[in-house]
Amino acid sequence: MPKVPISCFIIAKNEGDRIAQTIRSLRPWANEVVVIDSESTDNTVSVALAEGCRVITQPWLGFGAQKRFGEDQCRNDWVFNIDADEVVTPELAQEIIATFKNGNPKFVAYGLPIDLVYPGAEAPRPLARDHWYVRLYNRRFIRFRNSNVHDAVVTDGVAVGALKSPIYHYSMRSFADMKRKLDERTWLMVENAGSTSQGVLASRLIVELPMNFFKYYIVRRHWTGGLVGLRYASIQAVFRFLKIYRVLRSDKTKTSARDVTA
């Protein structure tokens, strides 16, 4: 398989049990793979080195800032971002190679589908199309947003091409792992939440759970996953509800503190 002038970068912490499959899906076609390790205490670094990656240790800066740091470490201007729990499918690898076959691609950024794989499964459920993100891009034109919570590439004013083949996302080691990650992310969002009126938050609290269950179960088609899909959609909806509830409680606590000190 011919290699293309793309630097793939991965931010990771304690991913030694699964980062190898991610790297192995990149090495056949990308001429550089960089791992940004956030002070792992497991064998993440040794696994990445054994797989032929360049490894750089960087204490955690926040989601967006960590990925911007990763962009800066790449030797190519064309970069491909992938998480340590994701795998490039052979079809996507071939599509990326074809995109670079005649030199510079038509667009400076490309989005692609992300297909979630349930715990214990090897492939996505039927009709899986959970997300569509920009992952392949030229860093001279666009970059990740500098945010503690959100890690999205800013594409304002840039035409974005589309790749058809997916990344497989092995997000959850188990449903317990899913709940832990959602709980941590929810508290992080609470800490970084802007000011919103309590009336608006209270209104959202009423609709947040059923609205998000509908979003995940019906719109994102987790109904095709049977009981596992039902469980996944329910957990997502509950944590979306908890996020609003925790922001509301946090705002009330701040208001009470101001009243006491006034």
GROMACS .gro file of N, CA and C in nm, residues 82-247:
model
  498
   82ILE      N    1  -0.699   1.120   1.491
   82ILE     CA    2  -0.776   1.001   1.527
   82ILE      C    3  -0.755   0.975   1.676
   83ASP      N    4  -0.857   0.926   1.742
   83ASP     CA    5  -0.846   0.895   1.884
   83ASP      C    6  -0.795   0.752   1.903
   84ALA      N    7  -0.748   0.725   2.024
   84ALA     CA    8  -0.687   0.595   2.054
   84ALA      C    9  -0.788   0.482   2.062
   85ASP      N   10  -0.916   0.514   2.055
   85ASP     CA   11  -1.020   0.410   2.056
   85ASP      C   12  -1.089   0.399   1.920
   86GLU      N   13  -1.021   0.448   1.815
   86GLU     CA   14  -1.078   0.446   1.680
   86GLU      C   15  -0.987   0.369   1.585
   87VAL      N   16  -1.045   0.322   1.476
   87VAL     CA   17  -0.971   0.245   1.376
   87VAL      C   18  -1.013   0.291   1.236
   88VAL      N   19  -0.915   0.318   1.151
   88VAL     CA   20  -0.943   0.349   1.011
   88VAL      C   21  -0.975   0.219   0.938
   89THR      N   22  -1.088   0.214   0.871
   89THR     CA   23  -1.124   0.095   0.794
   89THR      C   24  -1.037   0.087   0.668
   90PRO      N   25  -1.016  -0.033   0.614
   90PRO     CA   26  -0.939  -0.045   0.489
   90PRO      C   27  -0.998   0.038   0.376
   91GLU      N   28  -1.130   0.047   0.372
   91GLU     CA   29  -1.195   0.126   0.267
   91GLU      C   30  -1.161   0.274   0.279
   92LEU      N   31  -1.156   0.325   0.403
   92LEU     CA   32  -1.120   0.465   0.424
   92LEU      C   33  -0.974   0.489   0.387
   93ALA      N   34  -0.887   0.396   0.423
   93ALA     CA   35  -0.745   0.409   0.388
   93ALA      C   36  -0.728   0.420   0.237
   94GLN      N   37  -0.797   0.337   0.162
   94GLN     CA   38  -0.788   0.342   0.016
   94GLN      C   39  -0.845   0.472  -0.039
   95GLU      N   40  -0.950   0.522   0.024
   95GLU     CA   41  -1.011   0.647  -0.021
   95GLU      C   42  -0.917   0.765   0.003
   96ILE      N   43  -0.847   0.765   0.115
   96ILE     CA   44  -0.750   0.871   0.144
   96ILE      C   45  -0.634   0.866   0.044
   97ILE      N   46  -0.584   0.747   0.017
   97ILE     CA   47  -0.476   0.732  -0.081
   97ILE      C   48  -0.519   0.786  -0.217
   98ALA      N   49  -0.642   0.752  -0.258
   98ALA     CA   50  -0.694   0.799  -0.387
   98ALA      C   51  -0.708   0.951  -0.390
   99THR      N   52  -0.742   1.010  -0.276
   99THR     CA   53  -0.758   1.156  -0.268
   99THR      C   54  -0.626   1.228  -0.295
  100PHE      N   55  -0.515   1.165  -0.258
  100PHE     CA   56  -0.382   1.226  -0.276
  100PHE      C   57  -0.309   1.173  -0.400
  101LYS      N   58  -0.376   1.092  -0.479
  101LYS     CA   59  -0.310   1.025  -0.591
  101LYS      C   60  -0.249   1.122  -0.691
  102ASN      N   61  -0.319   1.231  -0.719
  102ASN     CA   62  -0.273   1.326  -0.820
  102ASN      C   63  -0.211   1.452  -0.760
  103GLY      N   64  -0.155   1.441  -0.641
  103GLY     CA   65  -0.093   1.557  -0.577
  103GLY      C   66  -0.183   1.617  -0.473
  104ASN      N   67  -0.190   1.750  -0.471
  104ASN     CA   68  -0.271   1.819  -0.371
  104ASN      C   69  -0.420   1.791  -0.391
  105PRO      N   70  -0.491   1.756  -0.284
  105PRO     CA   71  -0.635   1.731  -0.295
  105PRO      C   72  -0.713   1.856  -0.334
  106LYS      N   73  -0.837   1.836  -0.375
  106LYS     CA   74  -0.922   1.946  -0.420
  106LYS      C   75  -0.958   2.039  -0.306
  107PHE      N   76  -0.981   1.985  -0.187
  107PHE     CA   77  -1.021   2.063  -0.070
  107PHE      C   78  -0.905   2.068   0.031
  108VAL      N   79  -0.914   2.164   0.125
  108VAL     CA   80  -0.812   2.172   0.231
  108VAL      C   81  -0.858   2.100   0.358
  109ALA      N   82  -0.979   2.045   0.354
  109ALA     CA   83  -1.032   1.971   0.469
  109ALA      C   84  -1.133   1.869   0.420
  110TYR      N   85  -1.137   1.756   0.490
  110TYR     CA   86  -1.230   1.649   0.456
  110TYR      C   87  -1.297   1.596   0.583
  111GLY      N   88  -1.429   1.583   0.575
  111GLY     CA   89  -1.504   1.520   0.683
  111GLY      C   90  -1.532   1.375   0.648
  112LEU      N   91  -1.565   1.298   0.749
  112LEU     CA   92  -1.592   1.156   0.726
  112LEU      C   93  -1.683   1.103   0.836
  113PRO      N   94  -1.752   0.992   0.810
  113PRO     CA   95  -1.843   0.936   0.911
  113PRO      C   96  -1.768   0.859   1.019
  114ILE      N   97  -1.824   0.865   1.140
  114ILE     CA   98  -1.772   0.789   1.254
  114ILE      C   99  -1.881   0.690   1.296
  115ASP      N  100  -1.851   0.563   1.290
  115ASP     CA  101  -1.949   0.459   1.323
  115ASP      C  102  -1.915   0.398   1.459
  116LEU      N  103  -2.007   0.412   1.553
  116LEU     CA  104  -1.986   0.357   1.687
  116LEU      C  105  -1.999   0.205   1.688
  117VAL      N  106  -1.908   0.141   1.761
  117VAL     CA  107  -1.914  -0.004   1.780
  117VAL      C  108  -1.944  -0.032   1.927
  118TYR      N  109  -2.048  -0.110   1.952
  118TYR     CA  110  -2.088  -0.140   2.089
  118TYR      C  111  -1.983  -0.228   2.159
  119PRO      N  112  -1.981  -0.225   2.293
  119PRO     CA  113  -1.887  -0.310   2.369
  119PRO      C  114  -1.901  -0.457   2.331
  120GLY      N  115  -1.789  -0.522   2.304
  120GLY     CA  116  -1.790  -0.663   2.271
  120GLY      C  117  -1.814  -0.695   2.125
  121ALA      N  118  -1.856  -0.596   2.046
  121ALA     CA  119  -1.881  -0.617   1.903
  121ALA      C  120  -1.756  -0.583   1.822
  122GLU      N  121  -1.747  -0.640   1.702
  122GLU     CA  122  -1.633  -0.612   1.614
  122GLU      C  123  -1.666  -0.509   1.508
  123ALA      N  124  -1.793  -0.492   1.477
  123ALA     CA  125  -1.834  -0.400   1.372
  123ALA      C  126  -1.958  -0.322   1.418
  124PRO      N  127  -1.988  -0.211   1.352
  124PRO     CA  128  -2.104  -0.130   1.392
  124PRO      C  129  -2.236  -0.203   1.369
  125ARG      N  130  -2.339  -0.155   1.436
  125ARG     CA  131  -2.473  -0.207   1.416
  125ARG      C  132  -2.523  -0.167   1.276
  126PRO      N  133  -2.633  -0.225   1.229
  126PRO     CA  134  -2.689  -0.184   1.100
  126PRO      C  135  -2.729  -0.036   1.099
  127LEU      N  136  -2.708   0.029   0.987
  127LEU     CA  137  -2.745   0.170   0.966
  127LEU      C  138  -2.673   0.265   1.061
  128ALA      N  139  -2.557   0.224   1.110
  128ALA     CA  140  -2.483   0.309   1.204
  128ALA      C  141  -2.421   0.426   1.131
  129ARG      N  142  -2.453   0.545   1.175
  129ARG     CA  143  -2.388   0.669   1.131
  129ARG      C  144  -2.407   0.767   1.245
  130ASP      N  145  -2.316   0.763   1.342
  130ASP     CA  146  -2.336   0.841   1.464
  130ASP      C  147  -2.289   0.986   1.451
  131HIS      N  148  -2.177   1.004   1.383
  131HIS     CA  149  -2.121   1.139   1.374
  131HIS      C  150  -2.055   1.159   1.238
  132TRP      N  151  -2.032   1.285   1.206
  132TRP     CA  152  -1.956   1.321   1.086
  132TRP      C  153  -1.865   1.436   1.127
  133TYR      N  154  -1.734   1.412   1.122
  133TYR     CA  155  -1.638   1.511   1.169
  133TYR      C  156  -1.529   1.535   1.065
  134VAL      N  157  -1.471   1.655   1.069
  134VAL     CA  158  -1.351   1.683   0.990
  134VAL      C  159  -1.232   1.622   1.063
  135ARG      N  160  -1.163   1.530   0.997
  135ARG     CA  161  -1.047   1.464   1.058
  135ARG      C  162  -0.920   1.478   0.972
  136LEU      N  163  -0.938   1.500   0.842
  136LEU     CA  164  -0.825   1.514   0.751
  136LEU      C  165  -0.823   1.657   0.699
  137TYR      N  166  -0.712   1.727   0.721
  137TYR     CA  167  -0.709   1.869   0.684
  137TYR      C  168  -0.566   1.920   0.675
  138ASN      N  169  -0.552   2.036   0.610
  138ASN     CA  170  -0.424   2.103   0.600
  138ASN      C  171  -0.416   2.206   0.712
  139ARG      N  172  -0.323   2.188   0.804
  139ARG     CA  173  -0.316   2.272   0.923
  139ARG      C  174  -0.276   2.416   0.891
  140ARG      N  175  -0.227   2.442   0.771
  140ARG     CA  176  -0.193   2.580   0.734
  140ARG      C  177  -0.319   2.665   0.714
  141PHE      N  178  -0.433   2.598   0.694
  141PHE     CA  179  -0.558   2.669   0.667
  141PHE      C  180  -0.657   2.664   0.783
  142ILE      N  181  -0.665   2.552   0.849
  142ILE     CA  182  -0.759   2.537   0.961
  142ILE      C  183  -0.694   2.457   1.072
  143ARG      N  184  -0.749   2.475   1.195
  143ARG     CA  185  -0.693   2.405   1.310
  143ARG      C  186  -0.804   2.375   1.411
  144PHE      N  187  -0.768   2.300   1.515
  144PHE     CA  188  -0.863   2.272   1.622
  144PHE      C  189  -0.893   2.398   1.702
  145ARG      N  190  -1.014   2.403   1.754
  145ARG     CA  191  -1.055   2.512   1.842
  145ARG      C  192  -0.979   2.500   1.975
  146ASN      N  193  -0.936   2.614   2.029
  146ASN     CA  194  -0.865   2.614   2.157
  146ASN      C  195  -0.967   2.617   2.271
  147SER      N  196  -1.014   2.499   2.309
  147SER     CA  197  -1.121   2.487   2.409
  147SER      C  198  -1.086   2.377   2.508
  148ASN      N  199  -1.126   2.398   2.635
  148ASN     CA  200  -1.104   2.296   2.738
  148ASN      C  201  -1.196   2.176   2.720
  149VAL      N  202  -1.314   2.200   2.664
  149VAL     CA  203  -1.418   2.097   2.659
  149VAL      C  204  -1.436   2.040   2.519
  150HIS      N  205  -1.445   2.127   2.419
  150HIS     CA  206  -1.479   2.083   2.284
  150HIS      C  207  -1.354   2.069   2.198
  151ASP      N  208  -1.349   1.963   2.120
  151ASP     CA  209  -1.234   1.940   2.033
  151ASP      C  210  -1.279   1.926   1.888
  152ALA      N  211  -1.318   2.039   1.830
  152ALA     CA  212  -1.364   2.040   1.691
  152ALA      C  213  -1.273   2.128   1.607
  153VAL      N  214  -1.255   2.089   1.482
  153VAL     CA  215  -1.178   2.169   1.388
  153VAL      C  216  -1.264   2.286   1.342
  154VAL      N  217  -1.208   2.406   1.345
  154VAL     CA  218  -1.280   2.526   1.301
  154VAL      C  219  -1.267   2.538   1.150
  155THR      N  220  -1.380   2.533   1.080
  155THR     CA  221  -1.378   2.533   0.933
  155THR      C  222  -1.444   2.657   0.874
  156ASP      N  223  -1.454   2.764   0.951
  156ASP     CA  224  -1.520   2.885   0.904
  156ASP      C  225  -1.457   2.935   0.774
  157GLY      N  226  -1.542   2.955   0.672
  157GLY     CA  227  -1.495   3.011   0.546
  157GLY      C  228  -1.419   2.914   0.458
  158VAL      N  229  -1.421   2.787   0.492
  158VAL     CA  230  -1.345   2.687   0.416
  158VAL      C  231  -1.440   2.582   0.359
  159ALA      N  232  -1.426   2.551   0.231
  159ALA     CA  233  -1.505   2.443   0.171
  159ALA      C  234  -1.451   2.309   0.219
  160VAL      N  235  -1.541   2.222   0.260
  160VAL     CA  236  -1.502   2.093   0.318
  160VAL      C  237  -1.547   1.980   0.225
  161GLY      N  238  -1.453   1.895   0.188
  161GLY     CA  239  -1.487   1.778   0.109
  161GLY      C  240  -1.539   1.666   0.196
  162ALA      N  241  -1.590   1.561   0.133
  162ALA     CA  242  -1.649   1.450   0.208
  162ALA      C  243  -1.589   1.317   0.164
  163LEU      N  244  -1.548   1.238   0.261
  163LEU     CA  245  -1.507   1.101   0.238
  163LEU      C  246  -1.622   1.010   0.279
  164LYS      N  247  -1.643   0.904   0.205
  164LYS     CA  248  -1.760   0.819   0.228
  164LYS      C  249  -1.735   0.708   0.330
  165SER      N  250  -1.614   0.659   0.336
  165SER     CA  251  -1.585   0.543   0.421
  165SER      C  252  -1.563   0.586   0.565
  166PRO      N  253  -1.595   0.499   0.661
  166PRO     CA  254  -1.595   0.540   0.802
  166PRO      C  255  -1.470   0.505   0.881
  167ILE      N  256  -1.461   0.570   0.995
  167ILE     CA  257  -1.378   0.526   1.107
  167ILE      C  258  -1.468   0.444   1.198
  168TYR      N  259  -1.416   0.334   1.252
  168TYR     CA  260  -1.488   0.258   1.353
  168TYR      C  261  -1.447   0.310   1.490
  169HIS      N  262  -1.546   0.341   1.572
  169HIS     CA  263  -1.522   0.401   1.703
  169HIS      C  264  -1.556   0.300   1.814
  170TYR      N  265  -1.451   0.246   1.876
  170TYR     CA  266  -1.468   0.151   1.987
  170TYR      C  267  -1.464   0.230   2.118
  171SER      N  268  -1.563   0.317   2.135
  171SER     CA  269  -1.561   0.416   2.242
  171SER      C  270  -1.562   0.356   2.381
  172MET      N  271  -1.638   0.248   2.399
  172MET     CA  272  -1.664   0.196   2.533
  172MET      C  273  -1.599   0.059   2.553
  173ARG      N  274  -1.520   0.048   2.656
  173ARG     CA  275  -1.473  -0.085   2.696
  173ARG      C  276  -1.589  -0.165   2.754
  174SER      N  277  -1.681  -0.093   2.819
  174SER     CA  278  -1.800  -0.151   2.880
  174SER      C  279  -1.899  -0.037   2.905
  175PHE      N  280  -2.020  -0.069   2.945
  175PHE     CA  281  -2.116   0.037   2.978
  175PHE      C  282  -2.076   0.109   3.105
  176ALA      N  283  -2.009   0.040   3.196
  176ALA     CA  284  -1.958   0.107   3.317
  176ALA      C  285  -1.853   0.211   3.278
  177ASP      N  286  -1.769   0.176   3.181
  177ASP     CA  287  -1.669   0.270   3.130
  177ASP      C  288  -1.736   0.389   3.063
  178MET      N  289  -1.843   0.363   2.989
  178MET     CA  290  -1.918   0.470   2.924
  178MET      C  291  -1.974   0.568   3.027
  179LYS      N  292  -2.033   0.515   3.134
  179LYS     CA  293  -2.090   0.601   3.238
  179LYS      C  294  -1.982   0.685   3.306
  180ARG      N  295  -1.867   0.624   3.332
  180ARG     CA  296  -1.757   0.697   3.395
  180ARG      C  297  -1.711   0.813   3.307
  181LYS      N  298  -1.693   0.787   3.178
  181LYS     CA  299  -1.646   0.891   3.086
  181LYS      C  300  -1.749   1.002   3.072
  182LEU      N  301  -1.876   0.966   3.062
  182LEU     CA  302  -1.981   1.068   3.052
  182LEU      C  303  -1.990   1.151   3.178
  183ASP      N  304  -1.973   1.087   3.293
  183ASP     CA  305  -1.978   1.159   3.420
  183ASP      C  306  -1.864   1.262   3.428
  184GLU      N  307  -1.744   1.220   3.391
  184GLU     CA  308  -1.629   1.312   3.392
  184GLU      C  309  -1.651   1.427   3.295
  185ARG      N  310  -1.700   1.396   3.176
  185ARG     CA  311  -1.720   1.500   3.073
  185ARG      C  312  -1.830   1.596   3.116
  186THR      N  313  -1.934   1.544   3.182
  186THR     CA  314  -2.043   1.629   3.228
  186THR      C  315  -1.995   1.731   3.330
  187TRP      N  316  -1.915   1.686   3.428
  187TRP     CA  317  -1.863   1.779   3.528
  187TRP      C  318  -1.770   1.882   3.465
  188LEU      N  319  -1.694   1.841   3.364
  188LEU     CA  320  -1.607   1.935   3.295
  188LEU      C  321  -1.690   2.042   3.224
  189MET      N  322  -1.800   2.002   3.164
  189MET     CA  323  -1.889   2.098   3.098
  189MET      C  324  -1.951   2.194   3.198
  190VAL      N  325  -1.984   2.143   3.316
  190VAL     CA  326  -2.039   2.229   3.421
  190VAL      C  327  -1.938   2.336   3.461
  191GLU      N  328  -1.812   2.295   3.477
  191GLU     CA  329  -1.707   2.388   3.517
  191GLU      C  330  -1.685   2.497   3.412
  192ASN      N  331  -1.707   2.463   3.285
  192ASN     CA  332  -1.680   2.557   3.177
  192ASN      C  333  -1.806   2.619   3.118
  193ALA      N  334  -1.920   2.597   3.183
  193ALA     CA  335  -2.047   2.650   3.131
  193ALA      C  336  -2.052   2.801   3.147
  194GLY      N  337  -2.105   2.868   3.046
  194GLY     CA  338  -2.125   3.012   3.054
  194GLY      C  339  -2.248   3.044   3.136
  195SER      N  340  -2.277   3.171   3.152
  195SER     CA  341  -2.393   3.213   3.231
  195SER      C  342  -2.521   3.196   3.148
  196THR      N  343  -2.617   3.125   3.204
  196THR     CA  344  -2.748   3.104   3.142
  196THR      C  345  -2.853   3.126   3.248
  197SER      N  346  -2.964   3.190   3.210
  197SER     CA  347  -3.068   3.218   3.309
  197SER      C  348  -3.124   3.087   3.364
  198GLN      N  349  -3.159   3.091   3.494
  198GLN     CA  350  -3.212   2.971   3.557
  198GLN      C  351  -3.346   2.931   3.497
  199GLY      N  352  -3.420   3.028   3.446
  199GLY     CA  353  -3.546   2.997   3.381
  199GLY      C  354  -3.526   2.913   3.256
  200VAL      N  355  -3.426   2.950   3.177
  200VAL     CA  356  -3.394   2.875   3.055
  200VAL      C  357  -3.347   2.734   3.091
  201LEU      N  358  -3.261   2.725   3.192
  201LEU     CA  359  -3.211   2.594   3.235
  201LEU      C  360  -3.324   2.506   3.287
  202ALA      N  361  -3.414   2.565   3.365
  202ALA     CA  362  -3.527   2.489   3.419
  202ALA      C  363  -3.617   2.438   3.306
  203SER      N  364  -3.636   2.521   3.204
  203SER     CA  365  -3.717   2.480   3.089
  203SER      C  366  -3.651   2.365   3.014
  204ARG      N  367  -3.522   2.376   2.998
  204ARG     CA  368  -3.449   2.269   2.929
  204ARG      C  369  -3.453   2.139   3.008
  205LEU      N  370  -3.453   2.152   3.140
  205LEU     CA  371  -3.453   2.034   3.226
  205LEU      C  372  -3.576   1.947   3.200
  206ILE      N  373  -3.687   2.011   3.166
  206ILE     CA  374  -3.812   1.939   3.142
  206ILE      C  375  -3.804   1.853   3.016
  207VAL      N  376  -3.739   1.906   2.912
  207VAL     CA  377  -3.741   1.838   2.782
  207VAL      C  378  -3.612   1.763   2.751
  208GLU      N  379  -3.507   1.785   2.830
  208GLU     CA  380  -3.376   1.732   2.795
  208GLU      C  381  -3.373   1.580   2.784
  209LEU      N  382  -3.432   1.511   2.881
  209LEU     CA  383  -3.425   1.365   2.880
  209LEU      C  384  -3.504   1.304   2.763
  210PRO      N  385  -3.634   1.335   2.747
  210PRO     CA  386  -3.706   1.275   2.634
  210PRO      C  387  -3.653   1.319   2.498
  211MET      N  388  -3.609   1.445   2.488
  211MET     CA  389  -3.557   1.495   2.361
  211MET      C  390  -3.431   1.420   2.320
  212ASN      N  391  -3.341   1.398   2.416
  212ASN     CA  392  -3.217   1.330   2.383
  212ASN      C  393  -3.236   1.180   2.363
  213PHE      N  394  -3.332   1.122   2.434
  213PHE     CA  395  -3.361   0.981   2.407
  213PHE      C  396  -3.411   0.965   2.264
  214PHE      N  397  -3.498   1.055   2.221
  214PHE     CA  398  -3.548   1.052   2.083
  214PHE      C  399  -3.433   1.071   1.984
  215LYS      N  400  -3.344   1.163   2.016
  215LYS     CA  401  -3.230   1.192   1.929
  215LYS      C  402  -3.143   1.067   1.909
  216TYR      N  403  -3.108   1.002   2.019
  216TYR     CA  404  -3.017   0.888   2.008
  216TYR      C  405  -3.087   0.761   1.961
  217TYR      N  406  -3.207   0.736   2.012
  217TYR     CA  407  -3.273   0.610   1.980
  217TYR      C  408  -3.336   0.610   1.841
  218ILE      N  409  -3.398   0.722   1.804
  218ILE     CA  410  -3.468   0.729   1.675
  218ILE      C  411  -3.380   0.793   1.567
  219VAL      N  412  -3.337   0.918   1.590
  219VAL     CA  413  -3.265   0.991   1.486
  219VAL      C  414  -3.131   0.924   1.453
  220ARG      N  415  -3.057   0.886   1.556
  220ARG     CA  416  -2.928   0.819   1.532
  220ARG      C  417  -2.940   0.668   1.522
  221ARG      N  418  -3.062   0.620   1.520
  221ARG     CA  419  -3.096   0.482   1.484
  221ARG      C  420  -3.036   0.376   1.576
  222HIS      N  421  -3.027   0.406   1.705
  222HIS     CA  422  -2.980   0.302   1.797
  222HIS      C  423  -3.087   0.196   1.821
  223TRP      N  424  -3.207   0.219   1.767
  223TRP     CA  425  -3.309   0.115   1.774
  223TRP      C  426  -3.265  -0.009   1.694
  224THR      N  427  -3.172   0.009   1.600
  224THR     CA  428  -3.124  -0.106   1.524
  224THR      C  429  -3.029  -0.193   1.607
  225GLY      N  430  -2.990  -0.145   1.724
  225GLY     CA  431  -2.898  -0.220   1.809
  225GLY      C  432  -2.967  -0.307   1.912
  226GLY      N  433  -3.099  -0.321   1.904
  226GLY     CA  434  -3.171  -0.405   1.999
  226GLY      C  435  -3.165  -0.351   2.141
  227LEU      N  436  -3.156  -0.441   2.238
  227LEU     CA  437  -3.152  -0.400   2.379
  227LEU      C  438  -3.026  -0.321   2.411
  228VAL      N  439  -2.916  -0.353   2.344
  228VAL     CA  440  -2.791  -0.278   2.366
  228VAL      C  441  -2.809  -0.134   2.320
  229GLY      N  442  -2.874  -0.116   2.206
  229GLY     CA  443  -2.901   0.018   2.156
  229GLY      C  444  -2.994   0.096   2.247
  230LEU      N  445  -3.094   0.028   2.302
  230LEU     CA  446  -3.186   0.092   2.396
  230LEU      C  447  -3.110   0.139   2.520
  231ARG      N  448  -3.022   0.055   2.569
  231ARG     CA  449  -2.943   0.091   2.688
  231ARG      C  450  -2.852   0.210   2.658
  232TYR      N  451  -2.788   0.206   2.542
  232TYR     CA  452  -2.697   0.315   2.504
  232TYR      C  453  -2.772   0.448   2.496
  233ALA      N  454  -2.886   0.450   2.427
  233ALA     CA  455  -2.964   0.573   2.412
  233ALA      C  456  -3.014   0.624   2.547
  234SER      N  457  -3.052   0.533   2.634
  234SER     CA  458  -3.102   0.572   2.767
  234SER      C  459  -2.991   0.638   2.850
  235ILE      N  460  -2.872   0.579   2.848
  235ILE     CA  461  -2.760   0.635   2.924
  235ILE      C  462  -2.723   0.773   2.872
  236GLN      N  463  -2.717   0.788   2.740
  236GLN     CA  464  -2.685   0.919   2.682
  236GLN      C  465  -2.788   1.023   2.724
  237ALA      N  466  -2.915   0.988   2.721
  237ALA     CA  467  -3.021   1.082   2.757
  237ALA      C  468  -3.012   1.122   2.904
  238VAL      N  469  -2.986   1.026   2.991
  238VAL     CA  470  -2.976   1.055   3.134
  238VAL      C  471  -2.861   1.151   3.162
  239PHE      N  472  -2.748   1.131   3.098
  239PHE     CA  473  -2.634   1.219   3.125
  239PHE      C  474  -2.651   1.356   3.062
  240ARG      N  475  -2.725   1.368   2.953
  240ARG     CA  476  -2.757   1.500   2.900
  240ARG      C  477  -2.847   1.575   2.998
  241PHE      N  478  -2.940   1.502   3.059
  241PHE     CA  479  -3.026   1.560   3.162
  241PHE      C  480  -2.942   1.602   3.283
  242LEU      N  481  -2.851   1.515   3.326
  242LEU     CA  482  -2.766   1.545   3.442
  242LEU      C  483  -2.680   1.669   3.419
  243LYS      N  484  -2.634   1.688   3.295
  243LYS     CA  485  -2.552   1.805   3.266
  243LYS      C  486  -2.630   1.933   3.296
  244ILE      N  487  -2.753   1.941   3.247
  244ILE     CA  488  -2.835   2.061   3.271
  244ILE      C  489  -2.867   2.074   3.419
  245TYR      N  490  -2.900   1.963   3.484
  245TYR     CA  491  -2.931   1.965   3.627
  245TYR      C  492  -2.812   2.016   3.707
  246ARG      N  493  -2.694   1.967   3.675
  246ARG     CA  494  -2.574   2.007   3.749
  246ARG      C  495  -2.538   2.153   3.724
  247VAL      N  496  -2.557   2.200   3.602
  247VAL     CA  497  -2.534   2.343   3.573
  247VAL      C  498  -2.631   2.428   3.652
   0.00000   0.00000   0.00000
